[in-house]
Short mmCIF file of C-alpha atoms in Angstrom, two decimals:
data_model
loop_
_atom_site.label_atom_id
_atom_site.label_comp_id
_atom_site.label_asym_id
_atom_site.label_seq_id
_atom_site.Cartn_x
_atom_site.Cartn_y
_atom_site.Cartn_z
CA MET A 1 86.42 -73.88 41.39
CA ILE A 2 82.99 -73.55 39.86
CA ASN A 3 80.29 -75.71 41.46
CA ARG A 4 78.47 -77.99 39.07
CA GLN A 5 75.16 -77.36 40.64
CA ALA A 6 75.64 -73.67 40.06
CA ILE A 7 76.30 -74.32 36.44
CA HIS A 8 73.14 -76.44 36.25
CA GLN A 9 70.95 -73.86 37.96
CA MET A 10 72.24 -71.00 35.79
CA ARG A 11 71.58 -73.06 32.63
CA GLU A 12 67.97 -73.94 33.60
CA ARG A 13 67.30 -70.27 34.37
CA GLU A 14 68.94 -69.04 31.18
CA ILE A 15 66.99 -71.61 29.06
CA ALA A 16 63.69 -70.24 30.51
CA ARG A 17 64.88 -66.71 29.81
CA PHE A 18 65.85 -67.52 26.30
CA ILE A 19 62.46 -69.14 25.59
CA ALA A 20 60.60 -66.13 26.90
CA ALA A 21 62.71 -63.66 24.89
CA ASN A 22 62.46 -65.55 21.56
CA PRO A 23 58.84 -66.37 20.94
CA LYS A 24 59.08 -66.03 17.14
CA SER A 25 62.20 -68.27 16.95
CA LYS A 26 60.45 -70.78 19.04
CA ALA A 27 57.34 -70.74 16.87
CA HIS A 28 59.59 -71.05 13.77
CA ALA A 29 61.25 -74.07 15.24
CA LYS A 30 57.88 -75.76 15.96
CA SER A 31 56.18 -74.90 12.65
CA VAL A 32 58.90 -75.30 9.95
CA GLN A 33 58.21 -78.07 7.50
CA GLY A 34 60.34 -79.87 4.93
CA TRP A 35 63.73 -79.57 6.66
CA PHE A 36 65.21 -82.57 8.42
CA GLN A 37 65.09 -81.84 12.15
CA GLY A 38 63.65 -78.43 11.26
CA VAL A 39 66.89 -76.88 9.89
CA PRO A 40 68.44 -76.67 6.36
CA PHE A 41 71.78 -78.06 7.70
CA HIS A 42 72.15 -80.12 10.82
CA TRP A 43 74.99 -78.23 12.54
CA ILE A 44 72.69 -75.24 12.96
CA LEU A 45 71.43 -77.22 15.96
CA ASP A 46 74.86 -77.14 17.62
CA TRP A 47 74.17 -73.85 19.43
CA SER A 48 73.76 -74.01 23.25
CA SER A 49 70.17 -72.63 23.06
CA PRO A 50 67.10 -74.94 23.25
CA PHE A 51 66.28 -73.94 19.64
CA PRO A 52 68.21 -71.76 17.20
CA ILE A 53 68.00 -68.00 17.05
CA VAL A 54 66.37 -67.33 13.70
CA ALA A 55 68.32 -64.61 11.88
CA GLN A 56 66.53 -61.74 10.13
CA GLU A 57 69.57 -59.79 8.91
CA ALA A 58 73.12 -58.94 9.73
CA SER A 59 75.27 -55.97 9.02
CA GLY A 60 78.81 -55.13 10.06
CA GLY A 61 79.43 -56.58 13.45
CA THR A 62 75.74 -57.12 14.58
CA LEU A 63 73.08 -59.72 13.76
CA THR A 64 69.39 -59.14 14.29
CA SER A 65 66.84 -61.97 14.99
CA ILE A 66 63.22 -62.27 13.89
CA ASP A 67 62.43 -61.46 17.46
CA GLY A 68 64.01 -58.02 17.09
CA GLN A 69 67.08 -58.75 19.21
CA VAL A 70 70.30 -57.13 18.08
CA PHE A 71 73.37 -59.27 18.86
CA ASP A 72 77.12 -58.23 19.08
CA ASP A 73 78.39 -60.97 16.80
CA PHE A 74 81.77 -62.50 17.75
CA CYS A 75 80.88 -65.67 15.89
CA LEU A 76 80.75 -64.14 12.46
CA GLY A 77 79.48 -67.18 10.72
CA ASP A 78 82.29 -69.25 12.27
CA THR A 79 84.77 -67.25 10.28
CA ALA A 80 82.78 -66.91 7.00
CA SER A 81 81.88 -63.30 7.81
CA MET A 82 85.18 -62.47 9.67
CA PHE A 83 85.54 -59.23 7.82
CA GLY A 84 81.97 -58.18 8.75
CA HIS A 85 78.53 -58.98 7.54
CA SER A 86 77.83 -57.75 3.99
CA PRO A 87 80.53 -55.13 3.61
CA ALA A 88 79.38 -52.46 1.11
CA PRO A 89 81.92 -53.26 -1.66
CA LEU A 90 80.83 -56.91 -1.62
CA ALA A 91 77.15 -56.23 -1.60
CA LYS A 92 77.51 -53.77 -4.50
CA ALA A 93 79.69 -56.21 -6.55
CA ILE A 94 77.25 -59.12 -5.99
CA ALA A 95 74.26 -56.97 -6.98
CA ALA A 96 76.02 -56.02 -10.23
CA GLN A 97 77.03 -59.50 -11.04
CA ALA A 98 73.62 -60.87 -10.40
CA GLY A 99 72.37 -59.06 -13.51
CA GLN A 100 75.34 -60.30 -15.66
CA GLY A 101 75.14 -64.06 -15.17
CA LEU A 102 76.23 -66.24 -12.17
CA SER A 103 78.05 -69.21 -13.74
CA TYR A 104 79.71 -69.33 -17.19
CA MET A 105 82.30 -72.14 -17.05
CA LEU A 106 84.54 -69.60 -18.77
CA PRO A 107 87.28 -67.19 -17.62
CA THR A 108 86.62 -63.50 -17.03
CA ALA A 109 88.74 -60.40 -16.92
CA LYS A 110 87.95 -60.05 -13.23
CA GLY A 111 89.21 -63.49 -12.67
CA ALA A 112 92.53 -62.66 -14.30
CA GLU A 113 92.92 -59.75 -11.86
CA LEU A 114 91.95 -61.96 -8.93
CA GLY A 115 94.77 -64.40 -9.68
CA SER A 116 97.32 -61.65 -9.39
CA MET A 117 95.63 -60.34 -6.23
CA LEU A 118 95.83 -63.76 -4.60
CA ALA A 119 99.53 -64.10 -5.56
CA ASP A 120 100.34 -60.61 -4.16
CA MET A 121 98.52 -61.22 -0.82
CA PHE A 122 99.68 -64.73 -0.07
CA GLY A 123 103.02 -64.97 -1.88
CA LEU A 124 102.27 -68.02 -3.94
CA PRO A 125 102.27 -67.70 -7.74
CA GLN A 126 99.71 -70.24 -8.86
CA TRP A 127 96.01 -70.61 -7.84
CA GLN A 128 92.88 -72.62 -8.33
CA VAL A 129 89.34 -71.91 -7.14
CA THR A 130 86.83 -74.40 -5.52
CA THR A 131 83.41 -73.99 -3.93
CA THR A 132 84.42 -74.86 -0.37
CA ALA A 133 87.60 -75.25 1.72
CA SER A 134 86.64 -78.94 2.18
CA GLU A 135 86.72 -79.31 -1.61
CA ALA A 136 90.00 -77.57 -1.82
CA ASN A 137 91.56 -79.80 0.79
CA ARG A 138 90.27 -82.81 -0.90
CA ALA A 139 91.68 -81.62 -4.26
CA VAL A 140 95.04 -80.90 -2.68
CA ILE A 141 95.25 -84.39 -1.06
CA ARG A 142 94.63 -85.88 -4.48
CA TRP A 143 97.22 -83.69 -6.16
CA CYS A 144 99.77 -84.48 -3.56
CA ARG A 145 99.24 -88.18 -3.88
CA GLY A 146 99.31 -87.96 -7.58
CA ILE A 147 102.53 -86.02 -7.94
CA THR A 148 104.48 -87.88 -5.23
CA GLY A 149 103.22 -91.43 -5.91
CA ARG A 150 102.75 -91.78 -2.23
CA ASP A 151 99.52 -92.96 -0.61
CA LYS A 152 99.70 -91.64 2.93
CA ILE A 153 99.04 -88.23 4.37
CA LEU A 154 99.94 -86.91 7.87
CA ILE A 155 97.50 -84.92 10.02
CA PHE A 156 97.55 -83.72 13.68
CA ASN A 157 95.25 -85.24 16.36
CA GLY A 158 92.17 -83.06 16.80
CA CYS A 159 92.49 -81.38 13.51
CA TYR A 160 89.62 -80.17 11.41
CA HIS A 161 89.91 -79.71 7.64
CA GLY A 162 86.29 -79.77 6.67
CA ALA A 163 84.29 -82.69 5.30
CA VAL A 164 87.24 -84.60 3.95
CA ASP A 165 87.05 -88.35 4.86
CA ASP A 166 90.86 -88.79 4.91
CA VAL A 167 91.33 -86.55 7.95
CA PHE A 168 88.75 -88.22 10.19
CA VAL A 169 91.41 -90.04 12.31
CA ASP A 170 91.96 -89.39 16.01
CA LEU A 171 94.41 -90.48 18.70
CA ARG A 172 92.66 -91.97 21.71
CA ASP A 173 94.93 -93.06 24.52
CA GLY A 174 97.81 -92.78 22.02
CA ARG A 175 96.31 -95.08 19.52
CA ALA A 176 95.04 -94.05 16.08
CA VAL A 177 91.31 -94.84 15.49
CA ASN A 178 88.84 -93.96 12.80
CA ARG A 179 86.82 -91.11 14.10
CA PRO A 180 83.45 -92.57 15.24
CA SER A 181 81.43 -89.41 14.40
CA LEU A 182 81.92 -89.85 10.64
CA ILE A 183 78.66 -90.94 9.31
CA GLY A 184 78.54 -93.90 7.02
CA GLN A 185 82.18 -94.57 7.34
CA VAL A 186 83.05 -97.86 5.47
CA GLN A 187 86.66 -97.52 4.67
CA ASP A 188 89.45 -97.98 7.19
CA LEU A 189 91.41 -94.76 6.96
CA LEU A 190 94.25 -95.98 9.17
CA PRO A 191 96.38 -97.47 6.36
CA THR A 192 96.61 -94.18 4.53
CA THR A 193 96.24 -91.46 7.17
CA VAL A 194 98.89 -90.99 9.88
CA ALA A 195 97.81 -89.05 13.02
CA ILE A 196 100.28 -87.69 15.49
CA GLU A 197 100.14 -85.09 18.26
CA PHE A 198 100.83 -81.41 17.28
CA ASN A 199 104.20 -80.19 18.51
CA ASP A 200 105.63 -83.66 18.74
CA VAL A 201 108.85 -83.29 16.72
CA ASP A 202 110.13 -86.85 17.38
CA ALA A 203 106.89 -88.44 16.16
CA LEU A 204 106.85 -86.11 13.13
CA ALA A 205 110.48 -87.00 12.21
CA SER A 206 109.74 -90.76 12.65
CA ALA A 207 106.68 -90.63 10.52
CA LEU A 208 108.23 -88.54 7.60
CA ARG A 209 111.47 -90.50 7.50
CA GLY A 210 109.57 -93.52 6.44
CA GLY A 211 109.45 -91.96 3.02
CA ASP A 212 105.79 -92.79 2.33
CA ILE A 213 103.91 -89.60 3.28
CA ALA A 214 102.70 -87.56 0.43
CA CYS A 215 101.86 -84.44 2.37
CA VAL A 216 101.43 -82.96 5.85
CA LEU A 217 98.07 -81.23 5.99
CA ALA A 218 98.03 -78.81 8.98
CA GLU A 219 96.85 -75.57 10.37
CA PRO A 220 99.90 -73.35 11.46
CA LEU A 221 98.12 -73.40 14.82
CA MET A 222 95.17 -75.53 15.74
CA THR A 223 91.83 -73.72 15.95
CA ASN A 224 88.99 -76.23 16.08
CA ILE A 225 89.78 -78.01 19.31
CA GLY A 226 90.14 -74.87 21.18
CA MET A 227 93.30 -73.01 20.19
CA VAL A 228 96.66 -74.92 20.27
CA ARG A 229 99.65 -72.77 19.61
CA ASP A 230 102.85 -74.02 17.92
CA ALA A 231 105.71 -74.58 20.31
CA PRO A 232 108.82 -72.41 19.65
CA GLY A 233 110.59 -73.82 16.65
CA PHE A 234 108.05 -76.46 15.78
CA LEU A 235 106.90 -75.01 12.49
CA THR A 236 110.43 -74.38 11.39
CA GLU A 237 111.25 -78.04 12.13
CA LEU A 238 108.17 -79.11 10.29
CA ARG A 239 109.22 -77.21 7.23
CA ARG A 240 112.79 -78.61 7.45
CA LEU A 241 111.62 -82.18 7.84
CA CYS A 242 109.24 -81.88 4.96
CA ASP A 243 112.09 -80.56 2.75
CA GLU A 244 114.39 -83.42 4.00
CA THR A 245 111.91 -86.11 3.06
CA SER A 246 110.43 -84.62 -0.13
CA THR A 247 107.04 -84.34 1.69
CA ILE A 248 104.62 -81.60 0.51
CA LEU A 249 103.69 -79.11 3.32
CA VAL A 250 100.09 -77.89 3.09
CA PHE A 251 98.77 -75.19 5.35
CA ASP A 252 95.05 -74.91 5.64
CA GLU A 253 94.65 -71.32 6.54
CA THR A 254 90.84 -71.09 6.43
CA HIS A 255 90.77 -70.11 10.03
CA THR A 256 94.26 -68.75 10.57
CA ILE A 257 93.83 -66.06 7.89
CA SER A 258 92.64 -64.25 11.07
CA SER A 259 96.33 -63.92 12.19
CA GLY A 260 97.06 -61.06 9.82
CA TYR A 261 97.36 -59.93 6.22
CA GLY A 262 98.40 -62.80 4.01
CA GLY A 263 97.53 -65.32 6.75
CA HIS A 264 99.61 -66.88 9.53
CA SER A 265 102.38 -68.27 7.33
CA ASN A 266 103.03 -64.79 5.82
CA MET A 267 102.97 -63.05 9.13
CA HIS A 268 105.05 -65.60 11.17
CA GLY A 269 106.41 -68.17 8.70
CA PRO A 270 107.41 -70.69 7.48
CA LYS A 271 105.95 -70.71 3.99
CA PRO A 272 104.11 -73.91 2.81
CA ASP A 273 104.23 -75.52 -0.62
CA ILE A 274 100.46 -75.31 -0.91
CA LEU A 275 98.06 -73.04 0.97
CA VAL A 276 94.30 -73.36 1.34
CA VAL A 277 91.82 -70.54 2.27
CA GLY A 278 88.14 -70.79 2.35
CA LYS A 279 85.03 -69.05 4.02
CA SER A 280 86.04 -65.51 4.62
CA ILE A 281 87.96 -65.05 1.32
CA GLY A 282 84.54 -64.52 -0.36
CA GLY A 283 82.81 -62.71 2.55
CA GLY A 284 80.50 -65.71 3.08
CA VAL A 285 79.78 -66.47 -0.57
CA PRO A 286 80.66 -70.19 -1.06
CA CYS A 287 84.11 -70.26 -2.41
CA ALA A 288 87.70 -71.25 -1.57
CA VAL A 289 91.10 -71.17 -3.20
CA TYR A 290 94.32 -73.15 -2.97
CA GLY A 291 97.75 -71.66 -4.06
CA PHE A 292 101.04 -73.33 -4.72
CA THR A 293 104.61 -72.82 -5.69
CA GLU A 294 106.01 -72.86 -9.27
CA ALA A 295 107.72 -76.21 -8.37
CA ILE A 296 104.38 -77.85 -7.47
CA ALA A 297 102.74 -76.29 -10.49
CA LYS A 298 105.23 -77.97 -12.76
CA ARG A 299 104.70 -81.36 -11.18
CA MET A 300 100.85 -80.86 -11.32
CA ALA A 301 101.20 -80.03 -15.09
CA ALA A 302 103.32 -83.10 -15.73
CA LEU A 303 100.83 -85.34 -14.00
CA ASN A 304 97.92 -83.70 -15.98
CA ALA A 305 99.84 -84.39 -19.21
CA SER A 306 100.44 -87.99 -18.34
CA ARG A 307 96.94 -89.01 -17.43
CA PRO A 308 94.16 -90.23 -19.77
CA ALA A 309 91.48 -87.67 -20.76
CA GLY A 310 88.38 -87.76 -18.59
CA HIS A 311 87.18 -86.76 -15.25
CA SER A 312 90.05 -85.94 -12.75
CA GLY A 313 87.99 -86.25 -9.58
CA ILE A 314 88.97 -82.61 -8.77
CA GLY A 315 86.49 -79.74 -8.96
CA THR A 316 82.87 -79.29 -9.72
CA THR A 317 80.74 -77.48 -12.21
CA LEU A 318 80.38 -74.54 -9.93
CA SER A 319 84.05 -74.18 -9.12
CA ALA A 320 85.23 -70.68 -10.13
CA ASN A 321 81.77 -69.53 -10.92
CA ALA A 322 81.35 -65.83 -11.82
CA MET A 323 79.59 -64.96 -8.53
CA ALA A 324 82.47 -66.51 -6.47
CA ILE A 325 85.15 -64.74 -8.58
CA THR A 326 83.29 -61.43 -8.18
CA ALA A 327 83.02 -61.90 -4.45
CA MET A 328 86.67 -62.61 -3.90
CA HIS A 329 87.65 -59.79 -6.22
CA ALA A 330 85.66 -57.35 -4.13
CA MET A 331 86.90 -58.71 -0.86
CA LEU A 332 90.60 -58.72 -1.71
CA GLY A 333 90.39 -55.43 -3.54
CA GLN A 334 88.43 -53.40 -1.11
CA VAL A 335 87.69 -55.21 2.25
CA ILE A 336 90.55 -57.43 3.25
CA THR A 337 93.12 -54.74 3.55
CA ARG A 338 96.07 -53.96 5.90
CA GLY A 339 94.03 -51.24 7.43
CA ALA A 340 91.18 -53.68 8.19
CA TYR A 341 93.70 -56.02 10.00
CA ALA A 342 95.09 -53.08 12.00
CA HIS A 343 91.63 -52.44 13.43
CA MET A 344 91.01 -56.13 14.02
CA LEU A 345 94.26 -56.67 15.81
CA SER A 346 93.87 -53.54 17.96
CA MET A 347 90.32 -54.66 19.05
CA ALA A 348 91.55 -58.21 19.73
CA ASP A 349 94.40 -56.89 21.96
CA ARG A 350 91.75 -54.89 23.88
CA LEU A 351 89.51 -57.92 24.22
CA VAL A 352 92.45 -60.00 25.50
CA ALA A 353 93.29 -57.50 28.09
CA GLN A 354 89.80 -57.30 29.31
CA LEU A 355 89.44 -61.01 29.41
CA ASN A 356 92.67 -61.41 31.40
CA GLY A 357 91.34 -58.80 33.76
CA VAL A 358 88.20 -60.90 34.39
CA ILE A 359 90.28 -63.96 34.91
CA SER A 360 92.50 -62.07 37.45
CA THR A 361 89.50 -60.60 39.22
CA HIS A 362 88.16 -64.13 39.94
CA SER A 363 91.51 -65.77 40.53
CA LEU A 364 90.71 -68.39 38.02
CA ASP A 365 93.30 -70.85 36.71
CA TRP A 366 92.37 -70.00 33.19
CA HIS A 367 94.18 -68.30 30.35
CA VAL A 368 93.47 -66.53 27.07
CA SER A 369 94.98 -67.77 23.87
CA HIS A 370 95.30 -65.16 21.13
CA VAL A 371 96.68 -64.90 17.65
CA GLY A 372 95.69 -62.06 15.46
CA ALA A 373 91.85 -61.40 15.41
CA ARG A 374 91.11 -64.89 16.91
CA VAL A 375 90.73 -65.04 20.69
CA GLU A 376 90.06 -68.15 22.85
CA LEU A 377 89.14 -68.37 26.57
CA VAL A 378 90.65 -71.65 27.86
CA CYS A 379 89.54 -73.25 31.22
CA SER A 380 93.08 -74.19 32.07
CA ALA A 381 96.13 -72.49 33.51
CA ILE A 382 98.53 -74.24 31.18
CA PRO A 383 98.03 -73.79 27.43
CA PRO A 384 97.53 -77.25 25.87
CA ARG A 385 100.30 -78.46 23.67
CA ASN A 386 98.34 -80.75 21.44
CA GLY A 387 94.82 -82.04 20.61
CA SER A 388 94.62 -84.53 23.47
CA GLU A 389 95.39 -81.97 26.03
CA ALA A 390 92.99 -79.40 24.49
CA ARG A 391 90.25 -81.99 24.43
CA ALA A 392 90.94 -82.86 28.09
CA VAL A 393 90.34 -79.34 29.43
CA MET A 394 87.13 -78.62 27.57
CA ASP A 395 84.10 -78.22 29.87
CA HIS A 396 81.05 -78.49 27.69
CA ALA A 397 78.54 -77.82 30.48
CA LEU A 398 80.31 -74.65 31.53
CA GLU A 399 81.06 -73.43 28.04
CA SER A 400 77.55 -73.91 26.69
CA THR A 401 76.06 -72.31 29.88
CA ILE A 402 78.32 -69.15 29.41
CA HIS A 403 77.32 -68.98 25.69
CA LEU A 404 73.72 -69.15 26.51
CA TYR A 405 74.09 -66.46 29.31
CA LEU A 406 75.79 -64.12 26.74
CA ALA A 407 73.33 -64.81 24.09
CA ASN A 408 70.58 -63.75 26.41
CA ARG A 409 72.40 -60.40 26.85
CA GLY A 410 72.91 -59.84 23.24
CA ILE A 411 76.34 -61.41 22.57
CA LEU A 412 77.03 -64.21 20.27
CA LEU A 413 80.17 -66.50 20.53
CA ALA A 414 80.89 -69.40 18.19
CA PRO A 415 78.89 -72.43 19.39
CA PHE A 416 82.04 -74.52 19.56
CA HIS A 417 84.24 -73.89 22.65
CA ASN A 418 85.05 -70.26 23.66
CA MET A 419 86.24 -68.82 20.37
CA MET A 420 85.70 -65.15 19.61
CA LEU A 421 86.46 -63.35 16.34
CA VAL A 422 87.03 -59.68 16.04
CA SER A 423 86.06 -58.03 12.63
CA PRO A 424 87.13 -54.74 11.06
CA VAL A 425 83.92 -53.22 12.18
CA THR A 426 83.82 -54.50 15.73
CA GLN A 427 83.51 -51.55 18.11
CA VAL A 428 85.13 -50.83 21.53
CA ALA A 429 81.71 -50.85 23.15
CA GLN A 430 81.07 -54.43 21.86
CA VAL A 431 84.39 -55.63 23.26
CA ASP A 432 83.79 -53.95 26.61
CA ARG A 433 80.37 -55.27 26.89
CA LEU A 434 81.43 -58.86 26.21
CA ALA A 435 84.01 -58.73 29.02
CA ALA A 436 81.58 -57.04 31.37
CA GLU A 437 78.90 -59.69 30.84
CA LEU A 438 81.33 -62.57 31.20
CA ASN A 439 82.40 -61.03 34.43
CA SER A 440 78.75 -60.88 35.62
CA ALA A 441 78.31 -64.53 34.71
CA LEU A 442 81.39 -65.66 36.59
CA THR A 443 80.58 -63.48 39.57
CA GLU A 444 77.30 -65.35 39.88
CA LEU A 445 78.75 -68.87 39.20
CA LEU A 446 81.45 -68.30 41.82
CA ALA A 447 79.27 -66.73 44.51
#
């Protein structure tokens, strides 16, 4: 229903507006030296703007640029700051720890408390700390292969589990292929990584009953290819089939911790054998954790006892450093609370109602996907059931134009598809402003 020429014209106009409104960010992009392509990490260039907004500071639910623009932030560091930028308890704890040492390679009293806090929140008794969720997923895959003696893992088409080579397999026209975007890929992943479509119970049963899958690594609902919800009963069947075939079920809840207190599996079930959480668990301080059942812990301990001394290939020097422990201790103790989630879910419900109103006003064949504090605007009437369907309905030209239009009016969405996160400090006015500006953009595009 939206004319492609209208999208092009709006984008060209919004690019000009962005350049005019951000002279310091533009000058920064032109003058910076020493960084490859002008940025400290390449995906900073993935925003829809002609050059990145240069951040000056962020607090609560807003971000301020070096050009003095204040943005309502619904990206929140792509989940890393999902509980708000620099919450006061976190800032205070980090400042105190900075004067007491940052990395000891030794346990602390605070760390002992954190282990119990993680167990209480997520319902799994044993935990380990890593520096990133990518590192946690990589470690978990190794543990699962080690304790089962099986080489293969199973993932869902379109998944994202960080920078873990093993998961870079896609289905294209129903055929598994090594994902071509993986730089420097030299190993064929297909012999050890099985990819199937999400919500396909028959394919899942067929793959697991071969008896050679060490683990299923999955999000309880897919979040990185748009949002793909689990079909009724799918996760229950996933849990049952894993039990039937002695396959370890791993939930990567780095994104789906937005579903509610304790993550999606605690809110809606079923429970995994191993659970991974990163990014927001430390409020943006680099850290991640993985927790597991007592049964898994015993198998891990037996494997450890049976192997020769030496490097395990799991963990780094900075894993469980004092700053990361302090950050998580402050977040779980004072920021990531049931009260925080109550506000987040309330504001998300308001945002969903507003977005549905915009869709209805313009009679668009779109829908809003919504779980907890995570909201997705999908340019399709029918919710996608799997990664292939989600990929097919993405409209990069339209999505990036809307993102740029909103950024020019002080609203940041995540640069990848139409994902919006609501924090414990997101305000009613911010939610209403997002919906109103989206409505203005669509009114113009559909004129």
